[in-house]
Coordinates of C-alpha atoms and ligand atoms in Angstrom, one line a residue:
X1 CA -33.1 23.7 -5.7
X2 CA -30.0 21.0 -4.9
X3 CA -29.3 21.3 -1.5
X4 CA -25.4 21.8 -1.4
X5 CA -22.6 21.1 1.1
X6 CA -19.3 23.4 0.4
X7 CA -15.8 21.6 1.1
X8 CA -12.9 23.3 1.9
X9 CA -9.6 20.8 1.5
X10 CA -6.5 22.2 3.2
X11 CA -3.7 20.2 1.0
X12 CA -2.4 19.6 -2.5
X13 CA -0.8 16.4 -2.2
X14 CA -1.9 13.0 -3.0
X15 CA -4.4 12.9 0.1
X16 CA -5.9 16.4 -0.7
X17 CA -6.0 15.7 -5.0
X18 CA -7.5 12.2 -4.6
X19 CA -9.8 13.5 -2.3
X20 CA -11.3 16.4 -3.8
X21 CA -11.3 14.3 -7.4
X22 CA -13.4 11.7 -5.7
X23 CA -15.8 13.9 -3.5
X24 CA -16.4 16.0 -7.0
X25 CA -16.9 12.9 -8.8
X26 CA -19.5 11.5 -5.7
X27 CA -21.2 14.6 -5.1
X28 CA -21.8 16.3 -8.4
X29 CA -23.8 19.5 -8.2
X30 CA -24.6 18.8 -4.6
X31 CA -20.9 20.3 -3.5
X32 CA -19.0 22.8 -3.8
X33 CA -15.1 22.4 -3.5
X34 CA -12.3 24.4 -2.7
X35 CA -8.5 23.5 -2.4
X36 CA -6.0 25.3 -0.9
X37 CA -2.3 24.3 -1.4
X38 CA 0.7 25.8 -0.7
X39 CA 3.6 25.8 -3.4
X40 CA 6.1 26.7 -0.9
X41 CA 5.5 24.2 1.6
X42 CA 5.1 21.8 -1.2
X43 CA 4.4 17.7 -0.4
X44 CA 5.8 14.8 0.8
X45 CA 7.1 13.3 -2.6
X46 CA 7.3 9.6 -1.9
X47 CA 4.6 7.1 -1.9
X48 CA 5.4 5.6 -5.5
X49 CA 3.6 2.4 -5.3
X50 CA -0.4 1.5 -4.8
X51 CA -2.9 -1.6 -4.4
X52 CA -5.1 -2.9 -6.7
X53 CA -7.9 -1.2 -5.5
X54 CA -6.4 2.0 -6.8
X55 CA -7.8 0.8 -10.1
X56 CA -11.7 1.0 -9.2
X57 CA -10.5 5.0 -8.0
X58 CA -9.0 5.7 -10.6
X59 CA -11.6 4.2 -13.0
X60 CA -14.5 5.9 -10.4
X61 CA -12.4 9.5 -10.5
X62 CA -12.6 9.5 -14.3
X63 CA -8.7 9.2 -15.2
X64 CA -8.4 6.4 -18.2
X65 CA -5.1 3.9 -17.8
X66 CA -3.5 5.6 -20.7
X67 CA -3.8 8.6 -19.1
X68 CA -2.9 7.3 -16.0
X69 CA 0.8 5.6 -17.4
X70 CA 1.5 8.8 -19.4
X71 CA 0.7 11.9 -16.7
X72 CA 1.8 9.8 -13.8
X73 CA 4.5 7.8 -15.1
X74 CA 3.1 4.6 -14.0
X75 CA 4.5 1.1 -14.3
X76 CA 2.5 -2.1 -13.2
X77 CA 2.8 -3.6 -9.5
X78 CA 2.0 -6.9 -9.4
X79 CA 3.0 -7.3 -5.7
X80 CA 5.8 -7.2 -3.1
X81 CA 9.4 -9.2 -3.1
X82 CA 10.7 -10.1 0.4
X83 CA 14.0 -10.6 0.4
X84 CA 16.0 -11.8 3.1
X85 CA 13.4 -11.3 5.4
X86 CA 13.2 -14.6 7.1
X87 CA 17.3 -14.6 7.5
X88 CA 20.3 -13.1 6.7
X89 CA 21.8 -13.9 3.6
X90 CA 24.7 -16.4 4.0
X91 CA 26.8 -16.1 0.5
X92 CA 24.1 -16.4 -2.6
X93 CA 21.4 -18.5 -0.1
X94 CA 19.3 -16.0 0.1
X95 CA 15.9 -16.3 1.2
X96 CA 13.2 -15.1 -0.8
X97 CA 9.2 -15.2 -1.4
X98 CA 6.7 -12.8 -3.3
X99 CA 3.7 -12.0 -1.7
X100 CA 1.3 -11.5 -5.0
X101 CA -1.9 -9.1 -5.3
X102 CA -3.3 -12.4 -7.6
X103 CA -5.6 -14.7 -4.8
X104 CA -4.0 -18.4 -5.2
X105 CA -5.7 -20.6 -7.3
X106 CA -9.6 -22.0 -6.2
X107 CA -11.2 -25.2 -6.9
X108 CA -14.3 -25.8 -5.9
X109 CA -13.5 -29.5 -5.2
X110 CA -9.9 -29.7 -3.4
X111 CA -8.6 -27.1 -0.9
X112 CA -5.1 -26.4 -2.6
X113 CA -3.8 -24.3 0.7
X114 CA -4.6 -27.5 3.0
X115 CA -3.1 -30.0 0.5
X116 CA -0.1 -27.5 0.0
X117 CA 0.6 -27.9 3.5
X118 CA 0.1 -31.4 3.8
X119 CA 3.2 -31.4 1.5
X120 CA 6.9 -31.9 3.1
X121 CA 8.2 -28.4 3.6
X122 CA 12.0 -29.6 2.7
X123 CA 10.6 -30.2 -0.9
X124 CA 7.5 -28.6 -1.7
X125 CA 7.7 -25.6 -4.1
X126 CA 6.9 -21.8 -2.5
X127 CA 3.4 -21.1 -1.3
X128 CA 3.3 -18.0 -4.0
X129 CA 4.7 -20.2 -6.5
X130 CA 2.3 -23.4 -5.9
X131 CA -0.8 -21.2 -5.5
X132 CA -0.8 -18.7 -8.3
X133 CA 0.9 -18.3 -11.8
X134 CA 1.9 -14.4 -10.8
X135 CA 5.2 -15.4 -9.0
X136 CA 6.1 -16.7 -12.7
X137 CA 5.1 -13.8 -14.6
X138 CA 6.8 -11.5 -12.2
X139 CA 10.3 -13.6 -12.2
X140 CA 9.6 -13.2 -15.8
X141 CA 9.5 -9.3 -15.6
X142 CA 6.8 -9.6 -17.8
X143 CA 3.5 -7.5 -17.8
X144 CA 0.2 -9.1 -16.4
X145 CA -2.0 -8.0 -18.8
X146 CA -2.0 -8.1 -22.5
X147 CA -2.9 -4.5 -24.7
X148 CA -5.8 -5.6 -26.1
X149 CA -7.3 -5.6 -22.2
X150 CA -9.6 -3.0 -21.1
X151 CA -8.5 -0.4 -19.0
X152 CA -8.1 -1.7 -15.4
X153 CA -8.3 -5.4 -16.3
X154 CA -6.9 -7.9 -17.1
X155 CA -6.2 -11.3 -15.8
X156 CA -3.5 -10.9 -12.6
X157 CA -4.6 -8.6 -9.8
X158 CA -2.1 -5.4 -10.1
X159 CA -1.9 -2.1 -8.9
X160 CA 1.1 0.8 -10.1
X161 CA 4.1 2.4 -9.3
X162 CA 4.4 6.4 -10.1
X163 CA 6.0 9.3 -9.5
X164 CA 4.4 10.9 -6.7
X165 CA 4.7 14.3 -7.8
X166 CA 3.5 14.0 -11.5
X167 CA 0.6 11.4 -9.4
X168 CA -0.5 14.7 -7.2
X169 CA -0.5 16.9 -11.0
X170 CA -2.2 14.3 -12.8
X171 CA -4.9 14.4 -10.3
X172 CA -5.3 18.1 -9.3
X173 CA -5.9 17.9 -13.8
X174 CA -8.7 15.7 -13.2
X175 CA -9.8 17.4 -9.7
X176 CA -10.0 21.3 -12.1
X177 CA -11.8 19.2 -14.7
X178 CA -14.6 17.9 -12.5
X179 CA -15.0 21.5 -11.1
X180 CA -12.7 21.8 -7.8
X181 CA -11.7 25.0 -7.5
X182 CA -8.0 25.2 -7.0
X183 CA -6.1 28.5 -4.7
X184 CA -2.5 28.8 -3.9
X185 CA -1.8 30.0 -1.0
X186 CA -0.7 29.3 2.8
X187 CA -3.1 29.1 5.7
X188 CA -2.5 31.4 8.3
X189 CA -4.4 30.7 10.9
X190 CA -7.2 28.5 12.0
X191 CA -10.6 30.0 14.3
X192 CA -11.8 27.5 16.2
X193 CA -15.9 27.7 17.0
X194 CA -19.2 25.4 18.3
X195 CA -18.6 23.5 15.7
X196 CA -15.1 22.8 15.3
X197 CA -13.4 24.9 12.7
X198 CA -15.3 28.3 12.5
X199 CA -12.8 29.3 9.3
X200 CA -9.4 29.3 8.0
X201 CA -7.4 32.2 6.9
X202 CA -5.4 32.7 4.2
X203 CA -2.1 34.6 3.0
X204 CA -3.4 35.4 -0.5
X205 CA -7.5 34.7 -0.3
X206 CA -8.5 36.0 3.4
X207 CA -10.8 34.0 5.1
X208 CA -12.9 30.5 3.9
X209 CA -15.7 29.2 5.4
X210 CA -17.7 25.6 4.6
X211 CA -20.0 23.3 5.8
X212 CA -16.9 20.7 6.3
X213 CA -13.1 21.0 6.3
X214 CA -10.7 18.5 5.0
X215 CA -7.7 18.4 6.6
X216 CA -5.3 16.8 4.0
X217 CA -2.0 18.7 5.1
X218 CA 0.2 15.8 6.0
X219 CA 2.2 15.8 8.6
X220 CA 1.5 19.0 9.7
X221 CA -2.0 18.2 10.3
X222 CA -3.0 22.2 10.5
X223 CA -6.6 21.5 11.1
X224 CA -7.3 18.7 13.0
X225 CA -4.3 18.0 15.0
X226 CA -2.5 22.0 15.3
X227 CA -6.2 23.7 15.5
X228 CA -8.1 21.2 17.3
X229 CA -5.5 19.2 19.0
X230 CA -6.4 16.1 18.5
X231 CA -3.3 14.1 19.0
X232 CA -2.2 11.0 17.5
X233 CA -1.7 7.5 19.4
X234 CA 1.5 5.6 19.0
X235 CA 2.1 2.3 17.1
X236 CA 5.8 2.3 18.2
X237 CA 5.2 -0.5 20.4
X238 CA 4.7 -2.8 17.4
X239 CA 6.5 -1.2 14.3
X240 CA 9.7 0.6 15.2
X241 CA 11.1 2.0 12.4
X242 CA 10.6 5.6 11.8
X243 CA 12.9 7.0 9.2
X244 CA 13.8 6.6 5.5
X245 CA 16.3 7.4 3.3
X246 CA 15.4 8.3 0.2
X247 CA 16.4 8.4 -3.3
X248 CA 16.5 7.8 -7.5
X249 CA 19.0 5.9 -9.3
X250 CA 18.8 5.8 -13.2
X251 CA 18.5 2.9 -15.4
X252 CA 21.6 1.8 -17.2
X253 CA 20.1 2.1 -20.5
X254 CA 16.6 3.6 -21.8
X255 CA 16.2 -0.4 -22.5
X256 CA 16.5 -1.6 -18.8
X257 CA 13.8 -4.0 -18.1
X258 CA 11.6 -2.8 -15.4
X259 CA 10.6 -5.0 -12.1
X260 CA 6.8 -5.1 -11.8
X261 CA 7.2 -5.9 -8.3
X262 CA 8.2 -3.4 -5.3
X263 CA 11.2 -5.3 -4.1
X264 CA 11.7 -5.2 -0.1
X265 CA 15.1 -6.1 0.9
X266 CA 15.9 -6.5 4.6
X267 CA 18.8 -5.3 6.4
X268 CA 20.2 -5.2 9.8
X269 CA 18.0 -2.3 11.4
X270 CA 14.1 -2.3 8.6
X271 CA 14.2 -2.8 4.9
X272 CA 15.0 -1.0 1.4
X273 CA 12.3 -0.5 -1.0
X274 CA 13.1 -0.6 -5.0
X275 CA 10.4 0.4 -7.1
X276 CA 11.0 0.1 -11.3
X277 CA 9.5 3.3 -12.0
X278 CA 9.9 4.6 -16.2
X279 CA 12.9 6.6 -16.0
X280 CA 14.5 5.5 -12.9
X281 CA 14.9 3.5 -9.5
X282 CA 12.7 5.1 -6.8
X283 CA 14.5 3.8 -3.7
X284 CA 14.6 3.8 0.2
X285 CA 16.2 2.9 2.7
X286 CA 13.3 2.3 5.8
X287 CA 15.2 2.0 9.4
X288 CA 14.5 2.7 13.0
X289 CA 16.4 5.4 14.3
X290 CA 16.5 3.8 17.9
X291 CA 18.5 0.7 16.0
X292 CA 20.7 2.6 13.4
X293 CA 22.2 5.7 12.7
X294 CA 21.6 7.9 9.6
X295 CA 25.4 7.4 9.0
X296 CA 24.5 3.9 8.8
X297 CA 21.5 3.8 7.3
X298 CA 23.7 5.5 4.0
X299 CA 26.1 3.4 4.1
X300 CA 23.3 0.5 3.7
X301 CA 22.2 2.0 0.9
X302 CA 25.1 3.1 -0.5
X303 CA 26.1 -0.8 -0.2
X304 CA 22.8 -1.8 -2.1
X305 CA 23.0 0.7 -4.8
X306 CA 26.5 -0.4 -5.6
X307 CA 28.0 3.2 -5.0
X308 CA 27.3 6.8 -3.5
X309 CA 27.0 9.0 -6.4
X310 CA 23.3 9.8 -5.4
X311 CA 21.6 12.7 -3.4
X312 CA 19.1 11.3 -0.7
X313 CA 16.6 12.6 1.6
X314 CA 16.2 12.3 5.2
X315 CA 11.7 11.5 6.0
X316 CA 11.6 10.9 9.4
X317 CA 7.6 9.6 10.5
X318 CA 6.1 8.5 13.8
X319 CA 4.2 5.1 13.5
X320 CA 0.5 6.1 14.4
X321 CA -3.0 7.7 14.1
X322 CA -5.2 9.9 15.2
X323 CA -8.2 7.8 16.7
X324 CA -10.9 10.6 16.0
X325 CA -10.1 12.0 12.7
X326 CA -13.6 13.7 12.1
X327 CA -14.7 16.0 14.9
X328 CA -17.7 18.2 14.1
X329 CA -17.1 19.8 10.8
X330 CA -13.2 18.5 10.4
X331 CA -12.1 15.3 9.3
X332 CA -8.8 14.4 8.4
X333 CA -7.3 12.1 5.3
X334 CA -3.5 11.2 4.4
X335 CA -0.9 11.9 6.7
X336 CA -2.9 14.1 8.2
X337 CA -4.9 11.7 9.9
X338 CA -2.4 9.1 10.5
X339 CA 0.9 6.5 8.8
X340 CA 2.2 3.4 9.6
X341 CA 4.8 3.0 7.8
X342 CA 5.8 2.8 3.9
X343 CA 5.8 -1.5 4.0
X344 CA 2.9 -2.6 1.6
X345 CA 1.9 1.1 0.1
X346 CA -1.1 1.3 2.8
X347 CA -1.2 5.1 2.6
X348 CA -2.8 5.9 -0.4
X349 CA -5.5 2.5 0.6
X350 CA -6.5 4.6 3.4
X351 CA -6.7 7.9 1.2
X352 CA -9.2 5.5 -1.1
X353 CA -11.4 4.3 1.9
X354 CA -11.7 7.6 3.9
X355 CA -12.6 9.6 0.8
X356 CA -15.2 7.0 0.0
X357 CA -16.4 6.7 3.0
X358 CA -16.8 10.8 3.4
X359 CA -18.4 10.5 -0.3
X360 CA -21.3 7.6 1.7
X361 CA -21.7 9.7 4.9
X362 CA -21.4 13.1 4.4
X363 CA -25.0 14.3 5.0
X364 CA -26.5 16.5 2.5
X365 CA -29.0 18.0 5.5
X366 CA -28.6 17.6 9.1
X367 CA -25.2 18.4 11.2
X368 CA -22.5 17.2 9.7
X369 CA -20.6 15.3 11.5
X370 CA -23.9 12.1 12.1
X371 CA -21.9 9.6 10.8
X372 CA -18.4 10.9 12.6
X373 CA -18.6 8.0 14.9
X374 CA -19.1 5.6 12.4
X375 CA -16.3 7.0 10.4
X376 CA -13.8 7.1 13.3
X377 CA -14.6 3.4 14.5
X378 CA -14.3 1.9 10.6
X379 CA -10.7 4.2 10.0
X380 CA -9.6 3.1 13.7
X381 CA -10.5 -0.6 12.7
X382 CA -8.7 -0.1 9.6
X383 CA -5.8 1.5 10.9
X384 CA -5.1 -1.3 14.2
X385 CA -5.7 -4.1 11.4
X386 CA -3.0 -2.7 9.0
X387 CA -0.9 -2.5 12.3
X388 CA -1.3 -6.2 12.3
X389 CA -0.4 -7.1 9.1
X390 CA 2.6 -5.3 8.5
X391 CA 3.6 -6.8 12.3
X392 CA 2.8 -9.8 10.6
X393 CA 6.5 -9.4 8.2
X394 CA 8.8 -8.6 11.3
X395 CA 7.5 -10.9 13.9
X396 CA 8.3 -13.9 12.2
X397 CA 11.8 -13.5 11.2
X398 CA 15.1 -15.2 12.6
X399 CA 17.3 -12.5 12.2
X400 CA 19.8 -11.9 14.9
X401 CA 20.4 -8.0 15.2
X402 CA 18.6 -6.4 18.1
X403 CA 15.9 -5.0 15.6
X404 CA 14.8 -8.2 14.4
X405 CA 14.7 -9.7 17.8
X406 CA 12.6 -6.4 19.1
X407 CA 10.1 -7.1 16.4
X408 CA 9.9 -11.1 17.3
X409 CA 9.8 -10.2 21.2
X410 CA 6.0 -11.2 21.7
X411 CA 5.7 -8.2 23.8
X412 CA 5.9 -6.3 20.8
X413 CA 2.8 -8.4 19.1
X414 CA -0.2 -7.0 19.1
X415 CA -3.0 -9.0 21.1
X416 CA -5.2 -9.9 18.4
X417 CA -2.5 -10.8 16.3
X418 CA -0.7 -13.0 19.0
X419 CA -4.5 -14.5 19.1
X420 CA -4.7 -15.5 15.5
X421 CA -1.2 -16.9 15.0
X422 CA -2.2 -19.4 18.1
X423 CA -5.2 -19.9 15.9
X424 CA -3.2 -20.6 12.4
X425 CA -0.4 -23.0 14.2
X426 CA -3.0 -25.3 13.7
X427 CA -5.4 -24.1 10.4
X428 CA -4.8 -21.5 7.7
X429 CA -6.0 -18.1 8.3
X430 CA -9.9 -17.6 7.1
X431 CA -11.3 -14.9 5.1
X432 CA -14.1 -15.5 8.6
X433 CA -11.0 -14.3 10.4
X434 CA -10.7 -10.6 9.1
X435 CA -14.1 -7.9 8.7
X436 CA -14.8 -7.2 5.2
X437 CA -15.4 -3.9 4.2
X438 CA -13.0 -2.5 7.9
X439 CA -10.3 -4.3 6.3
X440 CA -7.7 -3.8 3.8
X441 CA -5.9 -7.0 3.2
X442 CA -7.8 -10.2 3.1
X443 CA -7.0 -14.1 4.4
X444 CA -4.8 -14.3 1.5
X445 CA -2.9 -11.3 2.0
X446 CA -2.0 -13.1 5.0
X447 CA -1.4 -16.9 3.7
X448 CA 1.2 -15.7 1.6
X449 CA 3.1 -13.5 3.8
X450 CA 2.8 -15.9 6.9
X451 CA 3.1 -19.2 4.4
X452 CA 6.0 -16.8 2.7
X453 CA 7.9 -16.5 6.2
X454 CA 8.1 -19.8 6.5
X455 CA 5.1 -20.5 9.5
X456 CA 3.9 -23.5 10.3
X457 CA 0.5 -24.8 10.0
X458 CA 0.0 -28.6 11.5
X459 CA -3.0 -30.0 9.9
X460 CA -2.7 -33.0 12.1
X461 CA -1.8 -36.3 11.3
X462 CA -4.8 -37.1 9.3
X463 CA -2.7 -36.1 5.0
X464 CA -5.5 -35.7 2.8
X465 CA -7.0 -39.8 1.1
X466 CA -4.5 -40.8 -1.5
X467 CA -7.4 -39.9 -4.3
X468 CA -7.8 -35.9 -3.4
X469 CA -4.2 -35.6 -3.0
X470 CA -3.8 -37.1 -6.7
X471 CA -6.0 -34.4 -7.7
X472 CA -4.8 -31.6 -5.8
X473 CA -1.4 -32.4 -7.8
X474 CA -3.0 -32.6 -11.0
X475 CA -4.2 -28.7 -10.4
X476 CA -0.4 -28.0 -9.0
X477 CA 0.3 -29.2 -12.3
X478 CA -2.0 -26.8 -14.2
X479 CA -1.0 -23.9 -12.5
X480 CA 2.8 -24.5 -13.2
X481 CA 1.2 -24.9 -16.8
X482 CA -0.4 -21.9 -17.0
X483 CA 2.3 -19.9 -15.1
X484 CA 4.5 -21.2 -18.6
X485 CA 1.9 -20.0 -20.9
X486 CA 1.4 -16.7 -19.3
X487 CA 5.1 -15.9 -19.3
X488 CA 5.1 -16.8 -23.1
X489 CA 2.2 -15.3 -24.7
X490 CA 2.6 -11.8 -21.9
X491 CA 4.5 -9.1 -23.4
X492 CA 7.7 -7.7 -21.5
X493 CA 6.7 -5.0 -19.0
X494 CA 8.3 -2.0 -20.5
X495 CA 7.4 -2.8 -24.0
X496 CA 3.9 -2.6 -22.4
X497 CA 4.4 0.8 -20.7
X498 CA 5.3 1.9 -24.1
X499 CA 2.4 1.1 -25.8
X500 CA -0.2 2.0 -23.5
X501 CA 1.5 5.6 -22.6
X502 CA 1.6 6.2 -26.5
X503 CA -2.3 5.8 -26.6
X504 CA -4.5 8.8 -26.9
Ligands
FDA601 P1 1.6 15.8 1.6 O1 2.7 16.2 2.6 O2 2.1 15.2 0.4 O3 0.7 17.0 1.3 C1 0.4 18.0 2.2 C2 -0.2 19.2 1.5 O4 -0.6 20.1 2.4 C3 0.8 19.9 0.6 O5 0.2 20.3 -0.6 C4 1.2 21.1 1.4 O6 1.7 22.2 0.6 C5 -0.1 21.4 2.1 N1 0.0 22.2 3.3 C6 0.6 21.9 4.5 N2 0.6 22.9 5.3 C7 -0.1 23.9 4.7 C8 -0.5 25.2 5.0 N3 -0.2 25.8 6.2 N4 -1.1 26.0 4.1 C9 -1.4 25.5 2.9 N5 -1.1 24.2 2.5 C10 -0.4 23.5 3.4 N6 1.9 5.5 0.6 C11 1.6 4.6 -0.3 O7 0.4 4.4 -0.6 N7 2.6 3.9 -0.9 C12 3.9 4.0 -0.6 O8 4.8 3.4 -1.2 C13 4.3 5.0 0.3 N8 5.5 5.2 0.7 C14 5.8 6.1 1.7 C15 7.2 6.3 2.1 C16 7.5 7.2 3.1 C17 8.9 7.4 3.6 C18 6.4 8.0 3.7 C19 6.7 9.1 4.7 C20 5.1 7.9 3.2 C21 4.8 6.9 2.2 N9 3.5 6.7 1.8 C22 3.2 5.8 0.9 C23 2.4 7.6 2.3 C24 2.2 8.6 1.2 O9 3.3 9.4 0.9 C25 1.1 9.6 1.6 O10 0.0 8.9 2.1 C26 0.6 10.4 0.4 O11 1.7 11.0 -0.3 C27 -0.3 11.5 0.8 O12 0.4 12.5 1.5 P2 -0.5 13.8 1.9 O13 -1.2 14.3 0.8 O14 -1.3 13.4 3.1 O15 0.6 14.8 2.5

C-alpha cells in the first residue's frame, strides 16, 4: 500500500492555489489534499507580475501557455523600468535604465562587463543596452518570443503579468483537476497540541485533521502566526515603505500597445508600479506612510494617471518575515509566512521555492517536520538576501526628499550588503558572491540594477590591451545588431497575446 501524508491548506489565494497544484502535482497518490477558502474574506488581489521562473511552475503544475494567457489574462514581462530612480526628473531629462530578466551577452573569450566599464561613462551606451538585445525589444514594445516557440521558451528570459484574481481561478482549475479537494468555508478556530496544530475547525465542515497544515492565509496568518504565535521580524530598518495605493486605468482603445515591461516610476516618498495587463493598467502607488500621507500618496497618482476619475484601494503591509515558518506539523507560504515589499514581484518567487521545497522535504514516514530546520534556514536565507537586493534600488539614489536620504543613510544598509558594495567599488559583483539554489536573483540581477544606478566600478588603471578591446567592440557591435533584428522580425506584443490566447 502507498504510504500517504494528508495536507490540509488554509487559503485560496495565489499562495494556497499554487501550492496545493504543486504539492498534488509532486506527490501524486502519496497525498491527500484539502483546501479551505473563505469567499467572504476573499484575497489580497494584487501581485500582477512574476519572474521567469514562474515558467518551469507553471510548466511543472501542468497549465499549458495558451491556457495560461487565456484564464489568467497574461501578458509577457520581460523585466523592470526604473524611472527616475537615480534623480529627480528636471524638465524631459529624465533618468532611466531597464533591469532585464535576459543575462547580458557571454563570450567565452572577452569579459564584456569588464571592458564595458573600462569605457568612459560620459559616453558609453547603458549597461542593459550594451549587454543584452532585451532593452531594444522592450523599447520596441515588441514580444520576445515568436508563435512558432514552444510553450515557455523562447529566446529572451520573460516571465508574465496577470490578473491576480482570474491567476488564483486559473489555478484552483488545475489544483481540482490534479485531485485537491476544494471546501468553502471559514476557520473558526485553531487546537493547538504536541505537535503543533492538533486540528482546525470549521464554519461549514467541522473539524480537519492532517499529517501537516499549510498555512497560506495571508496576512492574517491563522495558523502559524494567530495559533502558534510565531511572530514576524521586522525589515523596517532597511525598506520603509509600507503602503500602496492601488488601482486599474483602461486602455484608450482595444488597440493600445501593451508594455512588456513592469514600469517603476519614483516619486518623492517609494515608487508607482504600471503593469500592461490585457484590458487595462494595473497600477500602484508604493509609499511609506512615515514619509507621505495617503492624501498625498493620491494626489501622486492622480498626477501620474493624468486625472482622478479612478477608484483605488488602500493595502497597507509591514516589511518582514517570520524566521520559523514550519514548526512541527505547520508551515507557512505567501503572506502568511512573510512580504517585503511589491518592488521586483518576489512574492509569488517565494510561493515557487517554499512549495518546492515542501514537495523535496516533506517526509513520507517519520515526523514531519525532519527537514523544518533546513526549510527555515534556506527561506530565512532567501528572505534576508531579497532584503538586499531590493535595498540595493534605494540605497543608491541621489534623490533629495527625506525618503531617499533615509534609504541612502548607511545605517539603513544591511551589513552584508554594505560588505559587497566595498567589494564591487573595485570589481563587478560575482555569481561566487551570491548561494545558488538560497538565492533568488543572481550576479546579474545585480550588475544591472547597480550598473543601472549609475555605481562605480574602478578596474584600475590597467584598460584592457588595445587588441581585446577591438574585440570586445566588435561583440558591442553584434549585440546592437541583433538587438535591430530582433525588433524587426518579433511581432508586436499584443498581436502576440492575441494569437496565443486564441489557441486551444
Ligand atoms: P491572500 O490574502 O491572497 O489569500 C489568503 C487566503 O486565505 C484567502 O483565500 C482567504 O480567504 C483565506 N483566509 C484567510 N483567513 C481565513 C479564514 N479564517 N478561514 C478561511 N480562509 C481564510 N507578489 C508578486 O509576486 N508580484 C507582485 O507584483 C506583487 N505585488 C504586490 C503588491 C502589494 C501591494 C502586495 C501587498 C503584495 C504584492 N505581492 C506581489 C505579493 C502577492 O500579492 C502575494 O504573494 C500573493 O498574492 C499570495 O497571497 P496569499 O495567497 O498569501 O494571500
Amino acid at each position: 500500500m502507498v504510504q500517504q501524508r494528508s495536507i490540509v491548506i488554509v487559503g485560496g489565494g495565489t499562495a494556497g492555489w499554487l501550492t496545493a497544484a504543486y504539492l498534488a502535482r509532486a506527490l501524486g497518490s502519496r497525498a491527500t489534499i484539502t483546501l479551505l477558502e473563505s469567499p467572504g474574506i476573499g484575497i489580497i488581489g494584487v501581485g500582477e507580475g512574476a519572474f521567469p521562473t514562474i515558467r518551469s511552475t507553471l510548466r511543472f503544475i501542468g497549465i499549458d501557455e495558451a491556457r495560461f494567457v487565456r484564464e489568467a489574462g497574461a501578458t509577457f514581462k520581460q523585466g523592470v523600468r526604473f524611472d527616475d530612480w537615480r534623480r529627480e526628473a528636471v524638465g524631459d531629462r529624465r533618468h532611466r535604465y531597464l533591469h532585464p530578466f535576459d543575462a547580458p551577452y557571454q563570450a567565452d573569450d572577452a569579459d564584456l562587463v569588464a571592458h564595458w566599464l573600462a569605457k568612459d561613462p560620459a559616453t558609453r551606451e547603458p549597461f542593459a543596452e550594451a549587454m543584452t538585445i532585451q532593452n531594444r525589444v522592450a523599447d520596441a514594445v515588441r514580444a520576445p518570443k515568436q508563435p512558432s516557440e514552444g510553450d515557455y521558451d523562447g529566446p529572451l528570459a520573460y516571465a508574465y503579468h496577470f490578473d491576480a484574481h482570474r491567476l488564483a481561478a486559473l489555478l484552483r482549475a488545475r489544483a481540482v483537476e490534479l485531485g485537491v479537494r476544494h471546501l468553502q468555508g471559514e476557520l473558526t478556530g485553531v487546537e493547538t497540541g504536541e505537535q503543533g496544530i492538533a486540528c482546525v475547525h470549521t464554519d461549514a465542515h467541522g473539524a480537519l485533521t492532517a499529517d501537516l497544515y499549510v498555512d497560506c492565509s495571508g496576512f492574517r496568518a491563522e495558523l502559524l502566526g494567530r495559533a502558534l504565535r510565531v511572530g514576524p521580524r521586522s525589515a523596517k530598518a532597511h525598506l520603509f515603505t509600507d503602503r500602496a495605493l492601488a488601482c486599474k486605468i483602461a486602455y484608450a482603445g482595444p488597440d493600445a500597445p501593451i508594455e512588456s515591461v513592469t514600469t517603476a516610476t519614483a516619486h518623492e516618498a517609494g515608487w508607482i508600479w504600471d503593469i500592461g495587463l490585457q484590458n487595462a493598467r494595473g497600477l500602484g502607488c508604493v509609499y511609506s506612510s512615515a514619509h507621505l500621507s495617503d492624501a498625498r500618496a493620491a494626489e501622486i497618482l492622480c498626477g501620474y494617471v493624468g486625472h482622478d476619475r479612478f477608484e483605488a484601494r488602500i493595502i497597507p503591509f509591514e516589511p518582514g518575515w517570520r524566521e520559523t515558518q514550519w514548526v512541527g506539523n505547520c508551515v507557512a507560504v505567501g503572506l502568511a509566512g512573510g512580504f517585503l515589499e511589491p518592488l521586483e514581484s518576489t512574492g509569488i518567487v517565494l510561493i515557487e521555492a517554499a512549495a518546492a521545497m515542501i514537495a523535496d522535504f516533506l517526509p513520507m514516514a517519520g515526523p514531519v517536520d525532519a527537514s523544518a530546520g533546513r526549510f527555515n534556514q534556506l527561506m530565512n536565507a532567501r528572505y534576508a538576501a531579497i532584503t538586499n537586493f531590493l535595498k540595493l534600488h534605494y540605497c543608491l539614489s541621489q534623490r533629495q526628499t527625506a525618503f531617499w536620504r533615509d534609504n541612502a543613510d548607511a545605517a539603513s544598509i544591511p551589513d552584508a550588503l554594505a560588505a559587497l558594495l566595498a567589494e564591487w567599488r573595485h570589481r563587478p559583483p560575482s555569481r561566487f558572491d551570491f548561494q545558488g539554489g538560497v538565492e533568488s536573483f543572481a550576479a546579474f540581477n545585480y550588475q544591472y540594477v547597480l550598473y543601472g544606478m549609475g555605481f562605480e566600478t574602478d578596474l584600475g588603471p590597467s584598460t584592457p590591451p588595445r587588441g581585446e578591446q577591438a574585440h570586445a567592440e566588435r561583440l558591442f557591435e553584434r549585440i546592437r545588431s541583433f538587438g535591430r533584428q530582433a525588433v524587426a522580425e518579433l511581432p508586436e506584443h499584443r498581436a502576440l497575446i492575441r494569437e496565443i490566447g486564441q489557441r486551444m
